[in-house]
PDB file of C-alpha atoms in Angstrom:
ATOM      1  CA  UNK A   7      18.731   1.864  -3.592  1.00  0.00           C
ATOM      2  CA  UNK A   8      17.705   3.703  -6.591  1.00  0.00           C
ATOM      3  CA  UNK A   9      15.655   6.711  -6.347  1.00  0.00           C
ATOM      4  CA  UNK A  10      12.198   5.571  -6.838  1.00  0.00           C
ATOM      5  CA  UNK A  11      10.584   6.216 -10.073  1.00  0.00           C
ATOM      6  CA  UNK A  12       8.035   8.916  -9.298  1.00  0.00           C
ATOM      7  CA  UNK A  13       5.074   9.401 -11.729  1.00  0.00           C
ATOM      8  CA  UNK A  14       4.103  12.844 -12.632  1.00  0.00           C
ATOM      9  CA  UNK A  15       0.645  12.929 -11.442  1.00  0.00           C
ATOM     10  CA  UNK A  16      -0.809  15.835  -9.600  1.00  0.00           C
ATOM     11  CA  UNK A  17      -4.254  14.570  -8.538  1.00  0.00           C
ATOM     12  CA  UNK A  18      -2.963  11.098  -7.213  1.00  0.00           C
ATOM     13  CA  UNK A  19      -1.125  10.857  -4.002  1.00  0.00           C
ATOM     14  CA  UNK A  20       2.336   8.807  -3.821  1.00  0.00           C
ATOM     15  CA  UNK A  21       2.481   7.657  -7.293  1.00  0.00           C
ATOM     16  CA  UNK A  22       5.388   5.378  -8.331  1.00  0.00           C
ATOM     17  CA  UNK A  23       6.568   2.887 -10.881  1.00  0.00           C
ATOM     18  CA  UNK A  24       8.674  -0.071  -9.370  1.00  0.00           C
ATOM     19  CA  UNK A  25      10.533  -0.342 -12.604  1.00  0.00           C
ATOM     20  CA  UNK A  26      14.206  -0.055 -12.266  1.00  0.00           C
ATOM     21  CA  UNK A  27      14.943  -2.003  -8.774  1.00  0.00           C
ATOM     22  CA  UNK A  28      17.340  -4.896  -9.315  1.00  0.00           C
ATOM     23  CA  UNK A  29      15.823  -8.319  -8.569  1.00  0.00           C
ATOM     24  CA  UNK A  30      16.694 -12.115  -8.899  1.00  0.00           C
ATOM     25  CA  UNK A  31      20.054 -12.446 -10.790  1.00  0.00           C
ATOM     26  CA  UNK A  32      20.485  -8.702 -10.869  1.00  0.00           C
ATOM     27  CA  UNK A  33      17.657  -8.365 -13.514  1.00  0.00           C
ATOM     28  CA  UNK A  34      15.929  -5.073 -13.325  1.00  0.00           C
ATOM     29  CA  UNK A  35      12.100  -4.822 -12.713  1.00  0.00           C
ATOM     30  CA  UNK A  36      10.635  -3.714 -15.969  1.00  0.00           C
ATOM     31  CA  UNK A  37       9.014  -0.161 -16.149  1.00  0.00           C
ATOM     32  CA  UNK A  38       5.435   0.800 -17.275  1.00  0.00           C
ATOM     33  CA  UNK A  39       4.264  -2.650 -15.541  1.00  0.00           C
ATOM     34  CA  UNK A  40       3.750  -2.204 -11.695  1.00  0.00           C
ATOM     35  CA  UNK A  41       2.506   0.852 -10.353  1.00  0.00           C
ATOM     36  CA  UNK A  42       1.730   1.878  -6.786  1.00  0.00           C
ATOM     37  CA  UNK A  43      -0.240   4.886  -5.599  1.00  0.00           C
ATOM     38  CA  UNK A  44      -2.974   6.363  -3.261  1.00  0.00           C
ATOM     39  CA  UNK A  45      -6.605   6.439  -4.195  1.00  0.00           C
ATOM     40  CA  UNK A  46      -7.581   7.852  -7.589  1.00  0.00           C
ATOM     41  CA  UNK A  47     -11.151   8.826  -6.801  1.00  0.00           C
ATOM     42  CA  UNK A  48     -10.182  12.513  -7.538  1.00  0.00           C
ATOM     43  CA  UNK A  49      -8.154  11.982 -10.720  1.00  0.00           C
ATOM     44  CA  UNK A  50      -7.870  14.673 -13.244  1.00  0.00           C
ATOM     45  CA  UNK A  51      -8.415  14.143 -16.958  1.00  0.00           C
ATOM     46  CA  UNK A  52      -5.059  15.063 -17.619  1.00  0.00           C
ATOM     47  CA  UNK A  53      -3.571  12.334 -15.138  1.00  0.00           C
ATOM     48  CA  UNK A  54      -5.944   9.765 -16.538  1.00  0.00           C
ATOM     49  CA  UNK A  55      -4.652  10.380 -20.013  1.00  0.00           C
ATOM     50  CA  UNK A  56      -1.208  10.053 -18.755  1.00  0.00           C
ATOM     51  CA  UNK A  57      -1.792   6.656 -17.270  1.00  0.00           C
ATOM     52  CA  UNK A  58      -3.527   5.309 -20.413  1.00  0.00           C
ATOM     53  CA  UNK A  59      -0.544   6.521 -22.367  1.00  0.00           C
ATOM     54  CA  UNK A  60       1.602   4.852 -19.834  1.00  0.00           C
ATOM     55  CA  UNK A  61       0.190   1.575 -20.626  1.00  0.00           C
ATOM     56  CA  UNK A  62      -2.556   1.122 -17.794  1.00  0.00           C
ATOM     57  CA  UNK A  63      -4.696  -1.940 -18.134  1.00  0.00           C
ATOM     58  CA  UNK A  64      -5.730  -2.929 -14.705  1.00  0.00           C
ATOM     59  CA  UNK A  65      -6.498  -1.238 -11.432  1.00  0.00           C
ATOM     60  CA  UNK A  66      -6.483  -3.224  -8.054  1.00  0.00           C
ATOM     61  CA  UNK A  67      -8.486  -1.352  -5.110  1.00  0.00           C
ATOM     62  CA  UNK A  68      -7.293  -2.462  -1.940  1.00  0.00           C
ATOM     63  CA  UNK A  69      -9.614  -0.379   0.263  1.00  0.00           C
ATOM     64  CA  UNK A  70     -12.558  -1.457   2.273  1.00  0.00           C
ATOM     65  CA  UNK A  71     -15.975  -1.525   0.937  1.00  0.00           C
ATOM     66  CA  UNK A  72     -16.677   1.499   2.955  1.00  0.00           C
ATOM     67  CA  UNK A  73     -13.749   3.434   1.644  1.00  0.00           C
ATOM     68  CA  UNK A  74     -14.953   2.592  -1.777  1.00  0.00           C
ATOM     69  CA  UNK A  75     -18.406   3.633  -1.304  1.00  0.00           C
ATOM     70  CA  UNK A  76     -17.393   6.910   0.121  1.00  0.00           C
ATOM     71  CA  UNK A  77     -14.813   7.958  -2.524  1.00  0.00           C
ATOM     72  CA  UNK A  78     -15.290   5.250  -5.493  1.00  0.00           C
ATOM     73  CA  UNK A  79     -12.509   5.118  -8.095  1.00  0.00           C
ATOM     74  CA  UNK A  80     -12.982   6.938 -11.066  1.00  0.00           C
ATOM     75  CA  UNK A  81     -13.606   4.442 -13.995  1.00  0.00           C
ATOM     76  CA  UNK A  82     -11.202   4.808 -16.725  1.00  0.00           C
ATOM     77  CA  UNK A  83     -12.191   3.676 -20.278  1.00  0.00           C
ATOM     78  CA  UNK A  84     -10.493   0.325 -21.271  1.00  0.00           C
ATOM     79  CA  UNK A  85      -8.982  -0.257 -17.817  1.00  0.00           C
ATOM     80  CA  UNK A  86     -10.384  -3.377 -16.086  1.00  0.00           C
ATOM     81  CA  UNK A  87     -10.936  -2.744 -12.274  1.00  0.00           C
ATOM     82  CA  UNK A  88     -10.642  -5.359  -9.301  1.00  0.00           C
ATOM     83  CA  UNK A  89     -12.126  -4.695  -5.733  1.00  0.00           C
ATOM     84  CA  UNK A  90      -9.506  -6.747  -3.452  1.00  0.00           C
ATOM     85  CA  UNK A  91      -9.900  -5.270  -0.164  1.00  0.00           C
ATOM     86  CA  UNK A  92      -6.952  -6.533   2.116  1.00  0.00           C
ATOM     87  CA  UNK A  93      -9.062  -6.310   5.329  1.00  0.00           C
ATOM     88  CA  UNK A  94     -12.658  -7.861   5.642  1.00  0.00           C
ATOM     89  CA  UNK A  95     -13.750  -5.188   8.164  1.00  0.00           C
ATOM     90  CA  UNK A  96     -14.048  -1.535   7.670  1.00  0.00           C
ATOM     91  CA  UNK A  97     -12.029   0.751   9.908  1.00  0.00           C
ATOM     92  CA  UNK A  98     -14.995   2.891  10.799  1.00  0.00           C
ATOM     93  CA  UNK A  99     -17.573  -0.200  10.951  1.00  0.00           C
ATOM     94  CA  UNK A 100     -19.102   1.286  14.083  1.00  0.00           C
ATOM     95  CA  UNK A 101     -20.169   4.566  12.404  1.00  0.00           C
ATOM     96  CA  UNK A 102     -19.652   8.017  13.811  1.00  0.00           C
ATOM     97  CA  UNK A 103     -20.106   6.965  17.351  1.00  0.00           C
ATOM     98  CA  UNK A 104     -17.201   4.467  17.168  1.00  0.00           C
ATOM     99  CA  UNK A 105     -14.988   6.994  15.245  1.00  0.00           C
ATOM    100  CA  UNK A 106     -15.724   9.481  18.057  1.00  0.00           C
ATOM    101  CA  UNK A 107     -14.764   7.224  20.780  1.00  0.00           C
ATOM    102  CA  UNK A 108     -11.380   6.347  18.859  1.00  0.00           C
ATOM    103  CA  UNK A 109     -10.828  10.118  18.508  1.00  0.00           C
ATOM    104  CA  UNK A 110     -11.226  10.534  22.146  1.00  0.00           C
ATOM    105  CA  UNK A 111      -8.501   8.116  22.857  1.00  0.00           C
ATOM    106  CA  UNK A 112      -6.297  10.185  20.481  1.00  0.00           C
ATOM    107  CA  UNK A 113      -6.965  13.169  22.394  1.00  0.00           C
ATOM    108  CA  UNK A 114      -5.386  11.848  25.768  1.00  0.00           C
ATOM    109  CA  UNK A 115      -2.997   9.142  24.329  1.00  0.00           C
ATOM    110  CA  UNK A 116      -0.417   9.973  21.996  1.00  0.00           C
ATOM    111  CA  UNK A 117       0.657   6.451  21.331  1.00  0.00           C
ATOM    112  CA  UNK A 118      -2.982   5.023  20.629  1.00  0.00           C
ATOM    113  CA  UNK A 119      -2.612   5.530  16.779  1.00  0.00           C
ATOM    114  CA  UNK A 120       0.853   3.714  17.002  1.00  0.00           C
ATOM    115  CA  UNK A 121      -0.238   0.700  18.740  1.00  0.00           C
ATOM    116  CA  UNK A 122      -3.557   0.517  16.524  1.00  0.00           C
ATOM    117  CA  UNK A 123      -1.135   0.622  13.320  1.00  0.00           C
ATOM    118  CA  UNK A 124       1.166  -2.062  14.853  1.00  0.00           C
ATOM    119  CA  UNK A 125      -2.003  -4.187  15.184  1.00  0.00           C
ATOM    120  CA  UNK A 126      -3.245  -3.644  11.878  1.00  0.00           C
ATOM    121  CA  UNK A 127       0.253  -4.553  10.283  1.00  0.00           C
ATOM    122  CA  UNK A 128       0.115  -7.918  12.298  1.00  0.00           C
ATOM    123  CA  UNK A 129      -3.506  -8.790  11.305  1.00  0.00           C
ATOM    124  CA  UNK A 130      -2.651  -8.091   7.335  1.00  0.00           C
ATOM    125  CA  UNK A 131      -0.066 -10.778   7.985  1.00  0.00           C
ATOM    126  CA  UNK A 132      -1.960 -13.338   9.897  1.00  0.00           C
ATOM    127  CA  UNK A 133      -5.742 -12.784   8.985  1.00  0.00           C
ATOM    128  CA  UNK A 134      -7.076 -15.498   6.507  1.00  0.00           C
ATOM    129  CA  UNK A 135      -8.869 -12.840   4.368  1.00  0.00           C
ATOM    130  CA  UNK A 136      -5.891 -10.944   3.990  1.00  0.00           C
ATOM    131  CA  UNK A 137      -3.853 -13.998   2.990  1.00  0.00           C
ATOM    132  CA  UNK A 138      -6.402 -15.198   0.293  1.00  0.00           C
ATOM    133  CA  UNK A 139      -6.580 -11.475  -0.957  1.00  0.00           C
ATOM    134  CA  UNK A 140      -2.852 -11.567  -1.360  1.00  0.00           C
ATOM    135  CA  UNK A 141      -2.790 -14.427  -3.254  1.00  0.00           C
ATOM    136  CA  UNK A 142      -5.496 -13.198  -5.725  1.00  0.00           C
ATOM    137  CA  UNK A 143      -3.491  -9.924  -6.202  1.00  0.00           C
ATOM    138  CA  UNK A 144      -0.487 -12.091  -7.323  1.00  0.00           C
ATOM    139  CA  UNK A 145      -2.968 -14.185  -9.717  1.00  0.00           C
ATOM    140  CA  UNK A 146      -4.116 -10.896 -11.231  1.00  0.00           C
ATOM    141  CA  UNK A 147      -0.459  -9.793 -11.719  1.00  0.00           C
ATOM    142  CA  UNK A 148       0.560 -13.354 -12.991  1.00  0.00           C
ATOM    143  CA  UNK A 149      -2.314 -12.985 -15.675  1.00  0.00           C
ATOM    144  CA  UNK A 150      -1.369  -9.690 -17.032  1.00  0.00           C
ATOM    145  CA  UNK A 151       1.346 -10.448 -19.954  1.00  0.00           C
ATOM    146  CA  UNK A 152       1.335  -6.913 -21.000  1.00  0.00           C
ATOM    147  CA  UNK A 153       0.540  -3.161 -19.776  1.00  0.00           C
ATOM    148  CA  UNK A 154       0.760  -1.617 -16.363  1.00  0.00           C
ATOM    149  CA  UNK A 155      -1.225  -2.824 -13.194  1.00  0.00           C
ATOM    150  CA  UNK A 156      -1.884   0.195 -10.810  1.00  0.00           C
ATOM    151  CA  UNK A 157      -2.659  -1.013  -6.936  1.00  0.00           C
ATOM    152  CA  UNK A 158      -3.659   1.310  -4.471  1.00  0.00           C
ATOM    153  CA  UNK A 159      -5.312   1.963  -1.148  1.00  0.00           C
ATOM    154  CA  UNK A 160      -6.149   5.328   0.374  1.00  0.00           C
ATOM    155  CA  UNK A 161      -2.654   7.097   0.791  1.00  0.00           C
ATOM    156  CA  UNK A 162      -0.539   4.370  -0.980  1.00  0.00           C
ATOM    157  CA  UNK A 163       1.510   3.417   2.094  1.00  0.00           C
ATOM    158  CA  UNK A 164       0.390   0.687   4.473  1.00  0.00           C
ATOM    159  CA  UNK A 165      -1.860  -1.676   2.326  1.00  0.00           C
ATOM    160  CA  UNK A 166      -0.083  -0.775  -0.905  1.00  0.00           C
ATOM    161  CA  UNK A 167       3.333  -0.884   1.079  1.00  0.00           C
ATOM    162  CA  UNK A 168       2.713  -4.527   2.122  1.00  0.00           C
ATOM    163  CA  UNK A 169       1.698  -5.756  -1.242  1.00  0.00           C
ATOM    164  CA  UNK A 170       4.668  -4.035  -2.478  1.00  0.00           C
ATOM    165  CA  UNK A 171       6.941  -5.815   0.066  1.00  0.00           C
ATOM    166  CA  UNK A 172       5.573  -9.083  -0.948  1.00  0.00           C
ATOM    167  CA  UNK A 173       5.828  -8.300  -4.720  1.00  0.00           C
ATOM    168  CA  UNK A 174       9.346  -7.247  -4.451  1.00  0.00           C
ATOM    169  CA  UNK A 175      10.584 -10.337  -2.268  1.00  0.00           C
ATOM    170  CA  UNK A 176       8.986 -12.502  -4.742  1.00  0.00           C
ATOM    171  CA  UNK A 177      10.998 -10.549  -7.530  1.00  0.00           C
ATOM    172  CA  UNK A 178      14.012 -11.073  -5.557  1.00  0.00           C
ATOM    173  CA  UNK A 179      14.839  -7.392  -4.410  1.00  0.00           C
ATOM    174  CA  UNK A 180      16.964  -7.220  -1.493  1.00  0.00           C
ATOM    175  CA  UNK A 181      15.268  -6.365   1.947  1.00  0.00           C
ATOM    176  CA  UNK A 182      17.115  -2.995   2.373  1.00  0.00           C
ATOM    177  CA  UNK A 183      15.805  -1.829  -0.821  1.00  0.00           C
ATOM    178  CA  UNK A 184      12.304  -3.190   0.109  1.00  0.00           C
ATOM    179  CA  UNK A 185      12.485  -1.322   3.242  1.00  0.00           C
ATOM    180  CA  UNK A 186      13.800   1.979   1.653  1.00  0.00           C
ATOM    181  CA  UNK A 187      11.028   1.621  -0.658  1.00  0.00           C
ATOM    182  CA  UNK A 188       8.467   1.342   1.892  1.00  0.00           C
ATOM    183  CA  UNK A 189       9.749   4.179   3.852  1.00  0.00           C
ATOM    184  CA  UNK A 190       9.993   6.602   0.855  1.00  0.00           C
ATOM    185  CA  UNK A 191       6.235   7.137   1.505  1.00  0.00           C
ATOM    186  CA  UNK A 192       6.988   9.512   4.248  1.00  0.00           C
ATOM    187  CA  UNK A 193       8.795  11.788   1.871  1.00  0.00           C
ATOM    188  CA  UNK A 194       6.095  11.503  -0.905  1.00  0.00           C
ATOM    189  CA  UNK A 195       3.328  12.349   1.932  1.00  0.00           C
ATOM    190  CA  UNK A 196       5.245  15.262   3.711  1.00  0.00           C
ATOM    191  CA  UNK A 197       2.988  17.842   2.184  1.00  0.00           C
ATOM    192  CA  UNK A 198      -0.359  15.894   2.855  1.00  0.00           C
ATOM    193  CA  UNK A 199       0.615  15.344   6.333  1.00  0.00           C
ATOM    194  CA  UNK A 200       1.573  19.279   6.967  1.00  0.00           C
ATOM    195  CA  UNK A 201      -1.488  20.470   5.211  1.00  0.00           C
ATOM    196  CA  UNK A 202      -3.775  17.988   7.378  1.00  0.00           C
ATOM    197  CA  UNK A 203      -2.092  19.125  10.735  1.00  0.00           C
ATOM    198  CA  UNK A 204      -2.495  22.725   9.704  1.00  0.00           C
ATOM    199  CA  UNK A 205      -6.156  22.171   9.439  1.00  0.00           C
ATOM    200  CA  UNK A 206      -6.527  20.215  12.775  1.00  0.00           C
ATOM    201  CA  UNK A 207      -4.604  22.943  14.602  1.00  0.00           C
ATOM    202  CA  UNK A 208      -6.932  25.573  13.153  1.00  0.00           C
ATOM    203  CA  UNK A 209      -9.858  23.409  14.263  1.00  0.00           C
ATOM    204  CA  UNK A 210      -8.549  23.324  17.795  1.00  0.00           C
ATOM    205  CA  UNK A 211      -7.284  19.846  18.011  1.00  0.00           C
ATOM    206  CA  UNK A 212      -4.643  19.335  20.911  1.00  0.00           C
ATOM    207  CA  UNK A 213      -1.196  18.198  20.337  1.00  0.00           C
ATOM    208  CA  UNK A 214      -1.990  14.317  21.484  1.00  0.00           C
ATOM    209  CA  UNK A 215      -4.606  14.318  18.690  1.00  0.00           C
ATOM    210  CA  UNK A 216      -2.299  15.741  16.153  1.00  0.00           C
ATOM    211  CA  UNK A 217       0.584  13.440  17.175  1.00  0.00           C
ATOM    212  CA  UNK A 218      -1.612  10.572  16.421  1.00  0.00           C
ATOM    213  CA  UNK A 219      -2.724  11.920  13.108  1.00  0.00           C
ATOM    214  CA  UNK A 220       1.105  12.310  12.274  1.00  0.00           C
ATOM    215  CA  UNK A 221       1.630   8.483  13.023  1.00  0.00           C
ATOM    216  CA  UNK A 222      -1.537   7.470  10.826  1.00  0.00           C
ATOM    217  CA  UNK A 223      -0.265   9.508   8.001  1.00  0.00           C
ATOM    218  CA  UNK A 224       3.256   8.007   7.914  1.00  0.00           C
ATOM    219  CA  UNK A 225       4.947   4.732   7.640  1.00  0.00           C
ATOM    220  CA  UNK A 226       7.589   3.626  10.158  1.00  0.00           C
ATOM    221  CA  UNK A 227      10.357   0.958  10.521  1.00  0.00           C
ATOM    222  CA  UNK A 228       8.205  -0.453  13.607  1.00  0.00           C
ATOM    223  CA  UNK A 229       5.201  -1.031  11.490  1.00  0.00           C
ATOM    224  CA  UNK A 230       7.120  -2.905   9.029  1.00  0.00           C
ATOM    225  CA  UNK A 231       9.132  -4.829  11.506  1.00  0.00           C
ATOM    226  CA  UNK A 232       5.652  -5.826  13.086  1.00  0.00           C
ATOM    227  CA  UNK A 233       4.836  -7.685   9.838  1.00  0.00           C
ATOM    228  CA  UNK A 234       8.350  -9.070   9.292  1.00  0.00           C
ATOM    229  CA  UNK A 235       8.722 -10.360  12.880  1.00  0.00           C
ATOM    230  CA  UNK A 236       5.344 -11.993  12.703  1.00  0.00           C
ATOM    231  CA  UNK A 237       6.227 -13.689   9.512  1.00  0.00           C
ATOM    232  CA  UNK A 238       9.136 -14.880  11.176  1.00  0.00           C
ATOM    233  CA  UNK A 239       7.836 -15.786  14.487  1.00  0.00           C
ATOM    234  CA  UNK A 240       4.389 -17.369  13.583  1.00  0.00           C
ATOM    235  CA  UNK A 241       5.123 -18.786  10.051  1.00  0.00           C
ATOM    236  CA  UNK A 242       9.043 -19.524  10.124  1.00  0.00           C
ATOM    237  CA  UNK A 243      10.202 -17.119   7.546  1.00  0.00           C
ATOM    238  CA  UNK A 244       9.142 -15.264   4.510  1.00  0.00           C
ATOM    239  CA  UNK A 245       9.698 -18.261   2.081  1.00  0.00           C
ATOM    240  CA  UNK A 246       7.481 -20.603   4.209  1.00  0.00           C
ATOM    241  CA  UNK A 247       4.987 -17.785   4.614  1.00  0.00           C
ATOM    242  CA  UNK A 248       4.658 -17.404   0.817  1.00  0.00           C
ATOM    243  CA  UNK A 249       4.473 -21.278   0.305  1.00  0.00           C
ATOM    244  CA  UNK A 250       2.206 -22.121   3.047  1.00  0.00           C
ATOM    245  CA  UNK A 251       0.014 -19.245   3.855  1.00  0.00           C
ATOM    246  CA  UNK A 252      -0.185 -17.195   0.498  1.00  0.00           C
ATOM    247  CA  UNK A 253      -0.129 -20.573  -1.755  1.00  0.00           C
ATOM    248  CA  UNK A 254       2.531 -19.207  -3.906  1.00  0.00           C
ATOM    249  CA  UNK A 255       3.836 -22.171  -5.850  1.00  0.00           C
ATOM    250  CA  UNK A 256       7.260 -22.103  -7.602  1.00  0.00           C
ATOM    251  CA  UNK A 257       5.118 -22.052 -10.978  1.00  0.00           C
ATOM    252  CA  UNK A 258       3.310 -18.761  -9.843  1.00  0.00           C
ATOM    253  CA  UNK A 259       6.826 -17.516  -8.547  1.00  0.00           C
ATOM    254  CA  UNK A 260       8.438 -18.028 -11.571  1.00  0.00           C
ATOM    255  CA  UNK A 261       5.539 -16.736 -13.766  1.00  0.00           C
ATOM    256  CA  UNK A 262       5.805 -13.383 -11.969  1.00  0.00           C
ATOM    257  CA  UNK A 263       9.638 -13.200 -12.478  1.00  0.00           C
ATOM    258  CA  UNK A 264       9.288 -13.929 -16.224  1.00  0.00           C
ATOM    259  CA  UNK A 265       6.626 -11.253 -16.661  1.00  0.00           C
ATOM    260  CA  UNK A 266       8.121  -8.473 -14.466  1.00  0.00           C
ATOM    261  CA  UNK A 267      11.978  -9.039 -14.572  1.00  0.00           C
ATOM    262  CA  UNK A 268      13.891  -7.915 -17.535  1.00  0.00           C
ATOM    263  CA  UNK A 269      15.694 -10.767 -19.199  1.00  0.00           C
TER     264      UNK A 269
END
């Protein structure tokens, strides 16, 4: 695997360009076309100018309605914005009381967060809303002949990671490279997790809670494998999943490859 193309953004977590990976027939993915990041609600003017100069034309926000309401993306002049939440429900839909109940579990069971994440990765594959959203994302990309599309969730690792897995697979990137790109979020978010853990320790949170927070702030082979095994067991493999569940036609697949792979 090539070292990922990390963008020099200081106010956006986990910013990368997928350009450079080898896809179908050993063709490289074009640079300045497919960007994956964390949320851009706190983007600085300097980073905003960088993205505009980099060719940004569209932003796809994968977060829930509640996340977008709490931390809305900053509008960037000349850039079209799409809200395409990968999940139809908000993670904290039950409000503060529901969140406290979850946190209480985290304080007594160090594996609670791990089980929750595995369930979420399973649901992002099986839920009809997620499947329809993935198709819409691919349609946006297929209708972007020039310029860069940036897609993001909160930390740019789980929802963004799964969208990247689907996209790289369609473009013909080998699965080990796809896996390593997915896992690279751990390196990108090391400082973020360390800072958050330090704050939680200062606030008196116990070891169980902090272990769960580290899990929630990380990616894992187990999470990705949950999605891949679900695809294999429930849908008969990735190609069948793309065709029968996401509605990826040969024409759509070819359009994406022609747009995002070098000749």
